[in-house]
CSV table of C-alpha atoms in Angstrom, one decimal:
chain,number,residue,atom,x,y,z
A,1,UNK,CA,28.5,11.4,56.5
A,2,UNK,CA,29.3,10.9,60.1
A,3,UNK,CA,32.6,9.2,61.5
A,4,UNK,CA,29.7,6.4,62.8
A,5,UNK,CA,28.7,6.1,59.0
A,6,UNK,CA,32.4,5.8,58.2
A,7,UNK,CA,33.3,3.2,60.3
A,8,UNK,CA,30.7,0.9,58.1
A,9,UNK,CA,33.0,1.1,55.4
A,10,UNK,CA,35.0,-2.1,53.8
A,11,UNK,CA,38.6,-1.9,53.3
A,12,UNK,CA,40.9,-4.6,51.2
A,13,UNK,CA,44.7,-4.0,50.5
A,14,UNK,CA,47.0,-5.1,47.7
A,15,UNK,CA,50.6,-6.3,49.5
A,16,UNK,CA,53.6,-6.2,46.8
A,17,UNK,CA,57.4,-6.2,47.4
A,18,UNK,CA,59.3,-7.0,50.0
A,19,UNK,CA,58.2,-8.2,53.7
A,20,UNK,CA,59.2,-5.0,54.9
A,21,UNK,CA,56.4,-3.5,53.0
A,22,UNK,CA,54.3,-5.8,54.1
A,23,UNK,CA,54.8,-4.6,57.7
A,24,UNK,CA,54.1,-1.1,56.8
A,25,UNK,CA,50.6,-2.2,55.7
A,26,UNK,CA,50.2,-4.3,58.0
A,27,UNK,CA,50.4,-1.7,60.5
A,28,UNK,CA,48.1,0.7,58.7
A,29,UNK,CA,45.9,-2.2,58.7
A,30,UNK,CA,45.7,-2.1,62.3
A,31,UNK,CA,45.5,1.2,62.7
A,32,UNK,CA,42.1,0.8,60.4
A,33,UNK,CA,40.8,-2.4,61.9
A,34,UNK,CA,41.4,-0.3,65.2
A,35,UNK,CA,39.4,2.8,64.3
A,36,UNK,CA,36.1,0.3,63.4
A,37,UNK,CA,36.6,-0.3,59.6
A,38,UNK,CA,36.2,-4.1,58.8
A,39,UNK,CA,39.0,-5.8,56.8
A,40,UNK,CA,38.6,-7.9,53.9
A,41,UNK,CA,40.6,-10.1,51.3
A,42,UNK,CA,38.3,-9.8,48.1
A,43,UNK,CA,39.2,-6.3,46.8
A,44,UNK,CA,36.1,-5.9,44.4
A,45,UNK,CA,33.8,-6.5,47.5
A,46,UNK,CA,34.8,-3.5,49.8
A,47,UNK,CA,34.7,0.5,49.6
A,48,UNK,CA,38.3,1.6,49.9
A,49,UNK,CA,41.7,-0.1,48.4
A,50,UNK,CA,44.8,0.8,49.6
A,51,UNK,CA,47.7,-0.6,46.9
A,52,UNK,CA,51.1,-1.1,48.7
A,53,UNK,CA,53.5,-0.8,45.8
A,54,UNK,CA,57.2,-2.1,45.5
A,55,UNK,CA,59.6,0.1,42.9
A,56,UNK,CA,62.7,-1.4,44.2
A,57,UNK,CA,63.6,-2.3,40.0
A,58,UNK,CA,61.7,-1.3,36.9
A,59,UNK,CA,59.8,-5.1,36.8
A,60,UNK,CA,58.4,-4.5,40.7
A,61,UNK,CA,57.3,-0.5,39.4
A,62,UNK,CA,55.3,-2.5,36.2
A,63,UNK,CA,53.6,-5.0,39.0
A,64,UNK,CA,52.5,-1.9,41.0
A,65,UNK,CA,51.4,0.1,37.9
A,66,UNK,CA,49.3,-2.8,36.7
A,67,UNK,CA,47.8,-3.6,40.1
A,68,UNK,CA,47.0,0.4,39.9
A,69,UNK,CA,45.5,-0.1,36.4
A,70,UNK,CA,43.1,-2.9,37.7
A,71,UNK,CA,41.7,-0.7,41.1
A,72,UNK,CA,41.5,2.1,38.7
A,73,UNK,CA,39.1,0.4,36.4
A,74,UNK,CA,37.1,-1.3,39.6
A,75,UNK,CA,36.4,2.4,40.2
A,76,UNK,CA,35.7,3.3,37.1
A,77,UNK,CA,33.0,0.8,36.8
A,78,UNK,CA,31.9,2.1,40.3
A,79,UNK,CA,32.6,-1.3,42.5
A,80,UNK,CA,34.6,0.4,44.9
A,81,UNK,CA,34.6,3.9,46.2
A,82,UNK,CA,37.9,5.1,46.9
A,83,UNK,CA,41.7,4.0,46.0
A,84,UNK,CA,45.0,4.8,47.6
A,85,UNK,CA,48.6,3.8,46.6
A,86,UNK,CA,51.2,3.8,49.6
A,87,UNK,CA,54.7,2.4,49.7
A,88,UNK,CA,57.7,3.1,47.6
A,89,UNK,CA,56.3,3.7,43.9
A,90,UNK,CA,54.8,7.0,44.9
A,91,UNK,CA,57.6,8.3,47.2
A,92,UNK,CA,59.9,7.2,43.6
A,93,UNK,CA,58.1,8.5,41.1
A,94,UNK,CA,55.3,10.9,42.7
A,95,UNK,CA,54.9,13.6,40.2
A,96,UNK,CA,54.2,10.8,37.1
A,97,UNK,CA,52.1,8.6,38.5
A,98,UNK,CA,49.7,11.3,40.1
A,99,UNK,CA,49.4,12.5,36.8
A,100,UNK,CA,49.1,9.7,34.9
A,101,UNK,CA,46.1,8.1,37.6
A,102,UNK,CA,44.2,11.1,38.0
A,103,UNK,CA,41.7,8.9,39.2
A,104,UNK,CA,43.5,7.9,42.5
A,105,UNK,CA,42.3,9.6,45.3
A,106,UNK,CA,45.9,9.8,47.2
A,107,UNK,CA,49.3,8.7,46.4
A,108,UNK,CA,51.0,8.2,50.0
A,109,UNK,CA,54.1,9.7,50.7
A,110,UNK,CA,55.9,6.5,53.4
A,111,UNK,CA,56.1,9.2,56.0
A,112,UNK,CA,51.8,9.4,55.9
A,113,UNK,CA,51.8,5.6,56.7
A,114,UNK,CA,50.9,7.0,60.2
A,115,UNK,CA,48.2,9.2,59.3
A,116,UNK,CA,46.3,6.7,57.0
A,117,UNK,CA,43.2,7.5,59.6
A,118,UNK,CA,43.1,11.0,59.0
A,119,UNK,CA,43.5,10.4,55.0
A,120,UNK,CA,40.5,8.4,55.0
A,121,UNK,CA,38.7,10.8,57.6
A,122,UNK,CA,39.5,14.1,55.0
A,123,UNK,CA,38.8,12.3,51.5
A,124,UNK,CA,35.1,11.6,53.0
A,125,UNK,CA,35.0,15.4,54.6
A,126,UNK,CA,35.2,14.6,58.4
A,127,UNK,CA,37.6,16.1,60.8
A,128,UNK,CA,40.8,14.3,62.0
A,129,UNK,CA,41.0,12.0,64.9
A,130,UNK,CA,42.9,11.6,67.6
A,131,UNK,CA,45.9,9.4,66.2
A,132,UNK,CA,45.6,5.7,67.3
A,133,UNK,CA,48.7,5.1,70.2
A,134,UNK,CA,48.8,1.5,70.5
A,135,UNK,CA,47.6,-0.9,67.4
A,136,UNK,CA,47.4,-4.8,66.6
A,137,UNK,CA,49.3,-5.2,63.1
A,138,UNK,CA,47.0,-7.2,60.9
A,139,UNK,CA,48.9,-10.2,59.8
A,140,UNK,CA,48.6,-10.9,56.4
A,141,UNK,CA,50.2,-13.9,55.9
A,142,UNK,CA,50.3,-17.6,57.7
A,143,UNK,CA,49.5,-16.4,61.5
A,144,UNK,CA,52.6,-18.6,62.4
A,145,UNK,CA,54.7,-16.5,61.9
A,146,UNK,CA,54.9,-12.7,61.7
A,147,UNK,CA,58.0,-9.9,60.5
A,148,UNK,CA,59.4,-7.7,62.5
A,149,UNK,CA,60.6,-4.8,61.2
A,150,UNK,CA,63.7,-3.5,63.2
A,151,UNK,CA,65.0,-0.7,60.9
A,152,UNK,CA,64.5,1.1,57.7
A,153,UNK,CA,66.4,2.9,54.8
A,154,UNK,CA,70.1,1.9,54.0
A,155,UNK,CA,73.1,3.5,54.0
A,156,UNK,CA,75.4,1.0,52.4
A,157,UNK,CA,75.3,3.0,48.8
A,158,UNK,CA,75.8,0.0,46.5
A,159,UNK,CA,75.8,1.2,42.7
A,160,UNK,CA,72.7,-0.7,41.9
A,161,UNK,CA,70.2,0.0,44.5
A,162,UNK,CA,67.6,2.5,44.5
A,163,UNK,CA,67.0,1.8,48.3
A,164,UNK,CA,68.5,4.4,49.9
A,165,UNK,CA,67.0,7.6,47.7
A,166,UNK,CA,63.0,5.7,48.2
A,167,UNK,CA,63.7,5.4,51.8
A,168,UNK,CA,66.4,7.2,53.0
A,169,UNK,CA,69.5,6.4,55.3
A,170,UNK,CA,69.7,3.7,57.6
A,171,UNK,CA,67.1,3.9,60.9
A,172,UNK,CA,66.7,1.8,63.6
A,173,UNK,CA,63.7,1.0,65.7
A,174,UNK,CA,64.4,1.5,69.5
A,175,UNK,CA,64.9,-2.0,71.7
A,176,UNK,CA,61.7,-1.4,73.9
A,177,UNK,CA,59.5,-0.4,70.9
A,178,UNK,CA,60.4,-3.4,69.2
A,179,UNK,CA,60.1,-5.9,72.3
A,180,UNK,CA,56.7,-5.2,72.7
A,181,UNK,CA,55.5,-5.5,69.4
A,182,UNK,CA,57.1,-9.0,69.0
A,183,UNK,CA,54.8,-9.6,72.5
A,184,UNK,CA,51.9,-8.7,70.6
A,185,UNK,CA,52.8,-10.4,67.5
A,186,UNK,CA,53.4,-14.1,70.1
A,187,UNK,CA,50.0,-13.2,72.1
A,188,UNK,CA,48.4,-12.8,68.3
A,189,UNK,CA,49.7,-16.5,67.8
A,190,UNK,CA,53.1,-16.2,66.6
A,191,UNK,CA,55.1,-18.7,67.4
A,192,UNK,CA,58.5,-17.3,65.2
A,193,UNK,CA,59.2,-13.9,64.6
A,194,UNK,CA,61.4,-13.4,61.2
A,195,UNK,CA,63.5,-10.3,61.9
A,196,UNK,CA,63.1,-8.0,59.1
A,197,UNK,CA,65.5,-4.8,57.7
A,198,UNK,CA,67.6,-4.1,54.5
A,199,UNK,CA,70.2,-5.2,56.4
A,200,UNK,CA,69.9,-6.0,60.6
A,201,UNK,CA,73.4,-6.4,60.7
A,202,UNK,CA,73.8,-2.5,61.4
A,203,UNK,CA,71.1,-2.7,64.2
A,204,UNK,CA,71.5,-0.1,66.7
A,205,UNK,CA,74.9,1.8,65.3
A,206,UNK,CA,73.1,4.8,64.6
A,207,UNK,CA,70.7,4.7,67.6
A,208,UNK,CA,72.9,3.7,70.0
A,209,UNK,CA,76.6,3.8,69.1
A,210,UNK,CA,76.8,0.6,68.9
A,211,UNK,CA,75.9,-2.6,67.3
A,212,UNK,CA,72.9,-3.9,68.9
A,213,UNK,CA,71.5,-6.8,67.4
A,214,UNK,CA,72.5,-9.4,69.5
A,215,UNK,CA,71.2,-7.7,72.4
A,216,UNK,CA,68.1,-7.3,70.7
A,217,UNK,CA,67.5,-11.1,69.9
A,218,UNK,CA,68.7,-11.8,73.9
A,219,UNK,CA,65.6,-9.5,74.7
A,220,UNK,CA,63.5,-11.4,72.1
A,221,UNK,CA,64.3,-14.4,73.4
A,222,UNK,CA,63.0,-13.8,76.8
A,223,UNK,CA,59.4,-13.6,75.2
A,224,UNK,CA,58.0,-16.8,76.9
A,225,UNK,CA,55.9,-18.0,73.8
A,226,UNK,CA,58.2,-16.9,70.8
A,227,UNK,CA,60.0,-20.6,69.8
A,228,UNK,CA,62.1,-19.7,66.7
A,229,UNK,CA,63.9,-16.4,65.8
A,230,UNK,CA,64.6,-16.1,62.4
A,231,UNK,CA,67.4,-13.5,61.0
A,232,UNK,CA,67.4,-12.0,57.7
A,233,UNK,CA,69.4,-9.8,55.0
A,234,UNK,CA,72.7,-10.3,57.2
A,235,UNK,CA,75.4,-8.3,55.2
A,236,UNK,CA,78.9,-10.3,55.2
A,237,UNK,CA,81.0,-7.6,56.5
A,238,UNK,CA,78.9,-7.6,59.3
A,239,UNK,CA,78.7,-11.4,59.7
A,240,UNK,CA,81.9,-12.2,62.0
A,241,UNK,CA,82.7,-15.3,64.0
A,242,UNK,CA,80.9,-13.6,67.2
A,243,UNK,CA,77.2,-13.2,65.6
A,244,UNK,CA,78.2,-16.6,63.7
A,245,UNK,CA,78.9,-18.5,67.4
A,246,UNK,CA,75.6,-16.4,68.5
A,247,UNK,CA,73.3,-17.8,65.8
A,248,UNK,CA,74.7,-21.1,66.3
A,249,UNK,CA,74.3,-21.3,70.1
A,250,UNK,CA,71.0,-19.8,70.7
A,251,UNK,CA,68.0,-22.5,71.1
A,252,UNK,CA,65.5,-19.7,69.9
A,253,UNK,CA,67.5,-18.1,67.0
A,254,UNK,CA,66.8,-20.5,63.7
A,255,UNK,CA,70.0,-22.3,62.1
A,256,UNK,CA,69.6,-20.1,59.1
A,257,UNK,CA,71.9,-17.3,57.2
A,258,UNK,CA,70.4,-15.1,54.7
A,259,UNK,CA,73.7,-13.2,53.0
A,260,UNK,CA,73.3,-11.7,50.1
A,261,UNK,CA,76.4,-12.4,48.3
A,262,UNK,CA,75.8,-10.9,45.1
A,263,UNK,CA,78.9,-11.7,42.6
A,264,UNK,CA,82.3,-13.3,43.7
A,265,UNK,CA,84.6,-11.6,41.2
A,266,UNK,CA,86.9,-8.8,42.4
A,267,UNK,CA,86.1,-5.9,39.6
A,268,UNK,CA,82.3,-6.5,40.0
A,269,UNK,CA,81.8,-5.9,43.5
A,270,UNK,CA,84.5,-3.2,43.8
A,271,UNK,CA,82.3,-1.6,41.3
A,272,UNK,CA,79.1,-2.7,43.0
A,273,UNK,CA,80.7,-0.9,46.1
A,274,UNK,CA,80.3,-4.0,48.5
A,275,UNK,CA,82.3,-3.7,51.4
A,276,UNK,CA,83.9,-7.6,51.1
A,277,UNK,CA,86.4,-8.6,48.2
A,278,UNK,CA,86.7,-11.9,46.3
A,279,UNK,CA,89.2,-13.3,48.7
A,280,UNK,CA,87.5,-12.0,51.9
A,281,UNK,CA,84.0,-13.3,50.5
A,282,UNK,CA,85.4,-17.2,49.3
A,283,UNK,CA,86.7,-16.8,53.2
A,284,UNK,CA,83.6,-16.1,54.6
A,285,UNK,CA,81.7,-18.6,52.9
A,286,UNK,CA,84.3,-21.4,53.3
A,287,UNK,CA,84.4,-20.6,56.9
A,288,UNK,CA,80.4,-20.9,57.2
A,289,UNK,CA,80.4,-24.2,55.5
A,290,UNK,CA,83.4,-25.7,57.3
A,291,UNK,CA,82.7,-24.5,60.9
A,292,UNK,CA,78.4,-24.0,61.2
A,293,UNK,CA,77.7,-27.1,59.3
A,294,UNK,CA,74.7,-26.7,60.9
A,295,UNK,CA,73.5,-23.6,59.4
A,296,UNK,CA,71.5,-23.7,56.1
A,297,UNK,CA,72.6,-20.8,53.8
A,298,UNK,CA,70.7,-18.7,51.6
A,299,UNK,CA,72.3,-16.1,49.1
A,300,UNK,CA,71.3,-13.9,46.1
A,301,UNK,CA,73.5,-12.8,43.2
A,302,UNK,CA,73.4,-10.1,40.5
A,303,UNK,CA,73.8,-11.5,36.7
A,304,UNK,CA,74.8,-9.2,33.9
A,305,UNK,CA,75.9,-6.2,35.8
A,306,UNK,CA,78.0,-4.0,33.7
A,307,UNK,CA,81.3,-5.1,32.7
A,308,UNK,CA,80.6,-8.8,33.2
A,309,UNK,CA,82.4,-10.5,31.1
A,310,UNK,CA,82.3,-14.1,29.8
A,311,UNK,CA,85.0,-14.8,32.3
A,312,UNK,CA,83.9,-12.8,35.5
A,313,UNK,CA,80.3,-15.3,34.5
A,314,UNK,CA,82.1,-18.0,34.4
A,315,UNK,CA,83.5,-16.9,37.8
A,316,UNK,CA,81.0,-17.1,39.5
A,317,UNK,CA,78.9,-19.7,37.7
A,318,UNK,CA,82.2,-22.2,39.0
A,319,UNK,CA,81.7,-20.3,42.3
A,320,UNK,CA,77.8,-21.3,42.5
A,321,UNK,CA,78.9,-24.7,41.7
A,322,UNK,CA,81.4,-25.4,44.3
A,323,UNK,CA,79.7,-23.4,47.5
A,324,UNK,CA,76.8,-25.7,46.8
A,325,UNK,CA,74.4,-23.3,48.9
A,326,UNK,CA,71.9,-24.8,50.1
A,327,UNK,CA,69.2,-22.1,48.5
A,328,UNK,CA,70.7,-19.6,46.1
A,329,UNK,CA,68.3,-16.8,44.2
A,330,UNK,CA,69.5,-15.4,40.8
A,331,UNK,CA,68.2,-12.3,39.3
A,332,UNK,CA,69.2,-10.2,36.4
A,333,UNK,CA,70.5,-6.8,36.6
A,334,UNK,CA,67.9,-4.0,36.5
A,335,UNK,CA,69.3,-0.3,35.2
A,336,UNK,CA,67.9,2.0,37.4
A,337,UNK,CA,67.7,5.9,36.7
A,338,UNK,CA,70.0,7.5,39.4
A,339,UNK,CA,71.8,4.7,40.5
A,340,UNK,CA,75.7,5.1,39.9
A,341,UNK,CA,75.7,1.9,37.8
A,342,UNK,CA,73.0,3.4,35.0
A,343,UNK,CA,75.6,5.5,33.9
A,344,UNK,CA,78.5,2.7,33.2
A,345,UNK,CA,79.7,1.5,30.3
A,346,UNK,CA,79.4,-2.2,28.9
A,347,UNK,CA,75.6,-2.4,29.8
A,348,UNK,CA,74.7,-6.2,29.0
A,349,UNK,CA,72.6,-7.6,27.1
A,350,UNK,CA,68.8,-8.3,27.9
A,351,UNK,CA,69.5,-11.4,25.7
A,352,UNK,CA,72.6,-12.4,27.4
A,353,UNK,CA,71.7,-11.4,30.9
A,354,UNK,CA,68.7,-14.3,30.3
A,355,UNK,CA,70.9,-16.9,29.1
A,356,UNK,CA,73.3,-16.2,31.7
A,357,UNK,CA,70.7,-16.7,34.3
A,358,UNK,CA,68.7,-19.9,33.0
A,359,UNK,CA,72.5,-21.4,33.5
A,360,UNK,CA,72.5,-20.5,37.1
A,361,UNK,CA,69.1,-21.5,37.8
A,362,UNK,CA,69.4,-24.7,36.1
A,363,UNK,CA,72.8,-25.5,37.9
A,364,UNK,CA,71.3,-24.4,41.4
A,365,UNK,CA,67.9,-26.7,40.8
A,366,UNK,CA,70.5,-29.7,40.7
A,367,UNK,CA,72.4,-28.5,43.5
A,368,UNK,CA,69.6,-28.0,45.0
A,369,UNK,CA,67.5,-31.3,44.3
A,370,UNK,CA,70.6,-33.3,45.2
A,371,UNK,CA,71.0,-31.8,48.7
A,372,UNK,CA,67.1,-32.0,49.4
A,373,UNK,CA,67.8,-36.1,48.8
A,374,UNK,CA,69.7,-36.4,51.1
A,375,UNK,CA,67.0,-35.6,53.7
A,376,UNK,CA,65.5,-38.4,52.6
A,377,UNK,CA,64.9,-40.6,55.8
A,378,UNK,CA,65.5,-37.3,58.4
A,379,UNK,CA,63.4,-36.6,61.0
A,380,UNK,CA,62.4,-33.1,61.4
A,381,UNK,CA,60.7,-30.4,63.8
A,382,UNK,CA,58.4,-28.2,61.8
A,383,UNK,CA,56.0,-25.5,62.0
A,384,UNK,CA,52.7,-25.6,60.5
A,385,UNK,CA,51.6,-22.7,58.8
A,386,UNK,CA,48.9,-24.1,56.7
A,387,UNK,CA,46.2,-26.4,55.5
A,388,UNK,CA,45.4,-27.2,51.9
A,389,UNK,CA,41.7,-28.3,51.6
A,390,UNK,CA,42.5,-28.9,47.3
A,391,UNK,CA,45.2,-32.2,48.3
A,392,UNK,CA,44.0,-32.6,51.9
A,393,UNK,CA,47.6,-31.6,53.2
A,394,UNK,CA,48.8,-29.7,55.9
A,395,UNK,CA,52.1,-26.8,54.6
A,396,UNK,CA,54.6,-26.6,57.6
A,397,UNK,CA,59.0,-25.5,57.3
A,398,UNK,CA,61.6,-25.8,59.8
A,399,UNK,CA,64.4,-24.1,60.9
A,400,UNK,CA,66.5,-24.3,58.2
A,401,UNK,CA,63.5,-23.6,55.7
A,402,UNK,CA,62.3,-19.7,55.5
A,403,UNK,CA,58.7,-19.3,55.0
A,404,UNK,CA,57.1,-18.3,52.1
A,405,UNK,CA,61.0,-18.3,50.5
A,406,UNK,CA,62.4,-21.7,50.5
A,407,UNK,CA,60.3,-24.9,50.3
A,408,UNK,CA,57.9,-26.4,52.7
A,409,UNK,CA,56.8,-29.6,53.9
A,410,UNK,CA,52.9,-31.3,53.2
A,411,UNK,CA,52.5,-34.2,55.3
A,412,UNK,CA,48.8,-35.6,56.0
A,413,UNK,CA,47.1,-34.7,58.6
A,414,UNK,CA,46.3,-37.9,61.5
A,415,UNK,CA,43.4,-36.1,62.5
A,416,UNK,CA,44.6,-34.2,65.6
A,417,UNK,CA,47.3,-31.6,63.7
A,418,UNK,CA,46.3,-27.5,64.0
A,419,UNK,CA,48.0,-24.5,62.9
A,420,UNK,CA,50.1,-23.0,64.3
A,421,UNK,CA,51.9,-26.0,66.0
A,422,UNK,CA,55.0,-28.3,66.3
A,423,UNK,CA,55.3,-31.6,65.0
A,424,UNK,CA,57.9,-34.0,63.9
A,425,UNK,CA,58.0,-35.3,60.3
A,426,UNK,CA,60.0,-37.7,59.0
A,427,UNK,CA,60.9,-36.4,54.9
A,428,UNK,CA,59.9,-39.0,52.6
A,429,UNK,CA,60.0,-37.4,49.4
A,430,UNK,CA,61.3,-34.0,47.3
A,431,UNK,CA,59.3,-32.9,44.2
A,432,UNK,CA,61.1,-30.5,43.2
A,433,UNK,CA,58.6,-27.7,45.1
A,434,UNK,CA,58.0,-29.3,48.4
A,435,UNK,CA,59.7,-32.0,50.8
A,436,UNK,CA,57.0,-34.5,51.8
A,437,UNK,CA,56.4,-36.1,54.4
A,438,UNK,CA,54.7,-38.5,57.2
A,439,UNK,CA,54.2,-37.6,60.8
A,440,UNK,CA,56.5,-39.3,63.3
C-alpha cells in the first residue's frame, strides 16, 4: 500500500468524557483531515475508529469499555479495518485493557495524541511523515461554538480525583499558542469560544509566575469576530472580587460562573482537601449572589462521600435549598483505586448514596423550574446553534445558558434565521428541558 492508497481510507471517532477530551480528538482529527483522510460520523461505514475514552470514575471506564466492546465486534465481523482507543482509559489502566482487547490495534498513550499520523502510517507498513505544523481542529459539536483548551493535568490533589495520576500536574498552554487557535476556531465560524481546563483559575502560574488568565481573555477579546467568551471550571479560592469585577465588566466574557462547589460542610471538604472552608465557601457564594446579580451560577456537589452523615446531608441539602443556584449538578461518590479517599472509613452506601441524590435532584428541578418562570415575558439575545428538522425548531442559549450543559431555547424559525447567528427571543414557555420561545 502506498501513502496515496492510504489517504483513501475513512476514519470516524467515538468522543466520551469531558470537553477537554473532546479537544484532544478534535485536534487529532485535524491532524487526519489534514494529511488527506476523509472524516465521517457513521462508525460502521469507515476503515479506521479511533475511541476517545473518559476513566475519570468507574461509570465513565464501563461507557469506554462498552464503546470498545461494540468497535471490537464491528471488526470482528470485518466492517471496519482497524481500531484505536486514545484518551485517559488507556493511560489508567494500560496493561488490562491491552490484554483484555487483544483485538485493538493500539491503545494510545495521551502523550501520542500528536503522532496519531505516524500510528496510522506504521499499522498499514509505511514510513512516517513529516509531522503536520499547523492543523484545523475538526469541530465536533454545534460549529457555534468551539473549546479551547488552555491547560491540562491538575495539581490541586483532592482526595477523590483520579485527575492528576491520568494526566499529570497542572500545564498551561502558552498565550500566543492559544490566541491563534481561538483565530482559527472564529475564522471556522465560531462565534463564542468556551474556555476549557480542570481548573483555568491557575492559568499561567506555572508558565509564567503569575496568574494569567485575565490577560489571556483581554487578548481573546481583541479577536474581531469572537462575541461571547465563556469561562469554565473556575475553583473558588481562585475566584476573588478582581476576576469577579472582570467577568462582570467585560462585554465579550459571558455572565456565567461555573464553581464547583462540591459539599458545604466543614469535615467533608477538609477531608476532600478543598482549599475553601464552610464559612469561606457560604461567603463566597453569598457575595456572588448579593453583588453579581447578574451572573447565572452553576455548581456541582459530591453525595455520599465517606463520613457523610445524616447531618452533614442534611447540611448541605438546606444549603442547596437556600443558594437557590441557578443550575446545580449532583453526582454520587465514585471510590476510585489510588485516590486517598478509597482507603477511608465509613464508605456509604450505594443504596443511600442514591436516595441521597434523588433528594437533591428533585429539590434542584423545583428550584430550578421556579427560577426559569420567572423568565417568562424576558427578552433575550441568543446564539443559534442548531436546527431541528423532527419539530421544525431552531436550538439556540444565551449568555447565562452553557451549551450542551444547561437548557436551550427552540423558537420557530420566520424564514430568514441561520446558524450560527444572533437573534432576540422573547421566552414564552419552560418545559422542564427547554425555554421556548418566539422571535422578537
Amino acid at each position: 500500500m502506498t501513502k496515496e492508497e492510504l489517504k483513501t481510507k475513512i476514519i470516524s471517532a467515538i468522543s466520551l468524557g469531558c470537553d477537554k477530551n473532546r479537544v484532544d480528538l478534535e485536534k487529532m482529527l485535524g491532524m487526519l483531515k489534514e494529511y488527506g483522510f476523509t472524516i465521517t460520523d457513521e462508525v460502521e461505514n469507515s476503515d479506521i475508529v479511533i475511541v476517545n475514552t473518559c476513566a475519570f470514575i468507574e461509570p465513565a471506564q464501563k461507557e469506554a469499555i462498552m464503546n470498545i466492546i461494540y468497535v471490537e465486534d464491528l471488526k470482528k465481523r470485518g466492517q471496519i479495518e482497524k481500531v484505536i482507543v486514545s484518551g485517559c482509559l488507556p493511560e489508567r489502566n494500560y496493561d488490562e485493557i491491552c490484554e483484555n482487547f487483544p483485538l485493538i490495534d493500539k491503545f494510545m498513550h495521551l502523550r501520542e495524541n500528536p503522532n496519531i499520523i505516524s500510528i496510522i502510517e506504521e499499522m498499514y507498513g509505511l514510513a512516517n511523515s513529516k509531522p503536520i505544523k499547523t492543523i484545523r481542529r475538526v469541530i465536533t459539536n454545534s460549529p457555534s461554538y468551539a473549546y479551547l483548551k488552555i491547560a491540562d493535568g491538575c495539581s490541586n490533589a483532592c482526595s477523590y480525583c483520579t485527575i492528576p495520576r491520568i494526566r499529570g500536574r497542572y500545564r498551561s498552554y502558552p498565550i500566543e499558542d492559544l490566541v491563534q487557535e481561538a483565530k482559527m476556531l472564529v475564522t471556522g465560524g465560531a462565534k463564542e469560544i468556551v474556555l476549557v481546563a480542570q481548573d483555568i483559575t491557575r492559568y499561567g502560574e506555572e508558565l509564567y509566575g503569575e496568574n494569567c488568565l485575565i490577560k489571556l481573555c483581554d487578548k481573546l477579546s481583541k479577536i474581531k469576530d469572537l462575541q461571547w467568551i465563556r469561562l469554565h471550571y473556575l475553583y473558588p479560592e481562585k475566584l476573588d472580587d478582581t476576576l469577579l469585577d472582570y467577568i462582570a465588566k467585560n462585554d465579550k466574557i459571558c455572565k456565567y460562573i461555573d464553581l464547583p462547589l462540591q459539599h458545604i460542610d466543614n469535615d467533608i471538604l477538609v477531608s476532600m482537601r478543598r482549599k475553601l472552608d464552610e464559612n469561606a465557601t457560604r461567603k463566597l457564594v453569598k457575595k456572588i449572589k448579593e453583588q453579581y446579580p447578574s451572573l447565572a451560577f452553576r455548581t456541582t456537589f459530591i453525595v455520599g462521600y465517606p463520613g457523610e452523615t445524616r447531618a452533614k446531608f442534611k447540611k448541605l441539602y438546606d444549603f442547596v435549598k437556600e443558594s437557590k443556584f441557578d443550575y446545580a449538578g449532583f453526582f454520587p461518590y465514585s471510590r476510585e483505586a489510588g485516590t486517598a479517599s478509597y482507603y477511608m472509613k465509613n464508605q456509604i452506601s450505594s443504596f443511600t448514596k442514591r436516595r441521597r441524590l434523588k433528594k437533591l435532584q428533585k429539590l434542584q428541578n423545583s428550584i430550578v423550574t421556579s427560577l426559569a418562570r420567572e423568565k417568562i415575558g424576558q427578552v433575550i439575545t441568543v446564539l443559534v446553534d442548531s436546527f431541528d428538522s423532527d419539530s421544525g425548531e431552531f436550538i439556540a442559549h444565551s449568555q447565562n445558558l452553557s451549551p450542551s450543559v444547561d437548557f436551550g431555547v427552540r423558537f420557530v424559525d420566520n424564514g430568514n434565521i441561520k446558524c450560527q447567528t444572533f437573534v432576540n427571543v422573547k421566552i414564552t414557555d419552560f418545559d422542564g428541558s427547554y425555554f421556548k420561545g418566539e422571535l422578537v
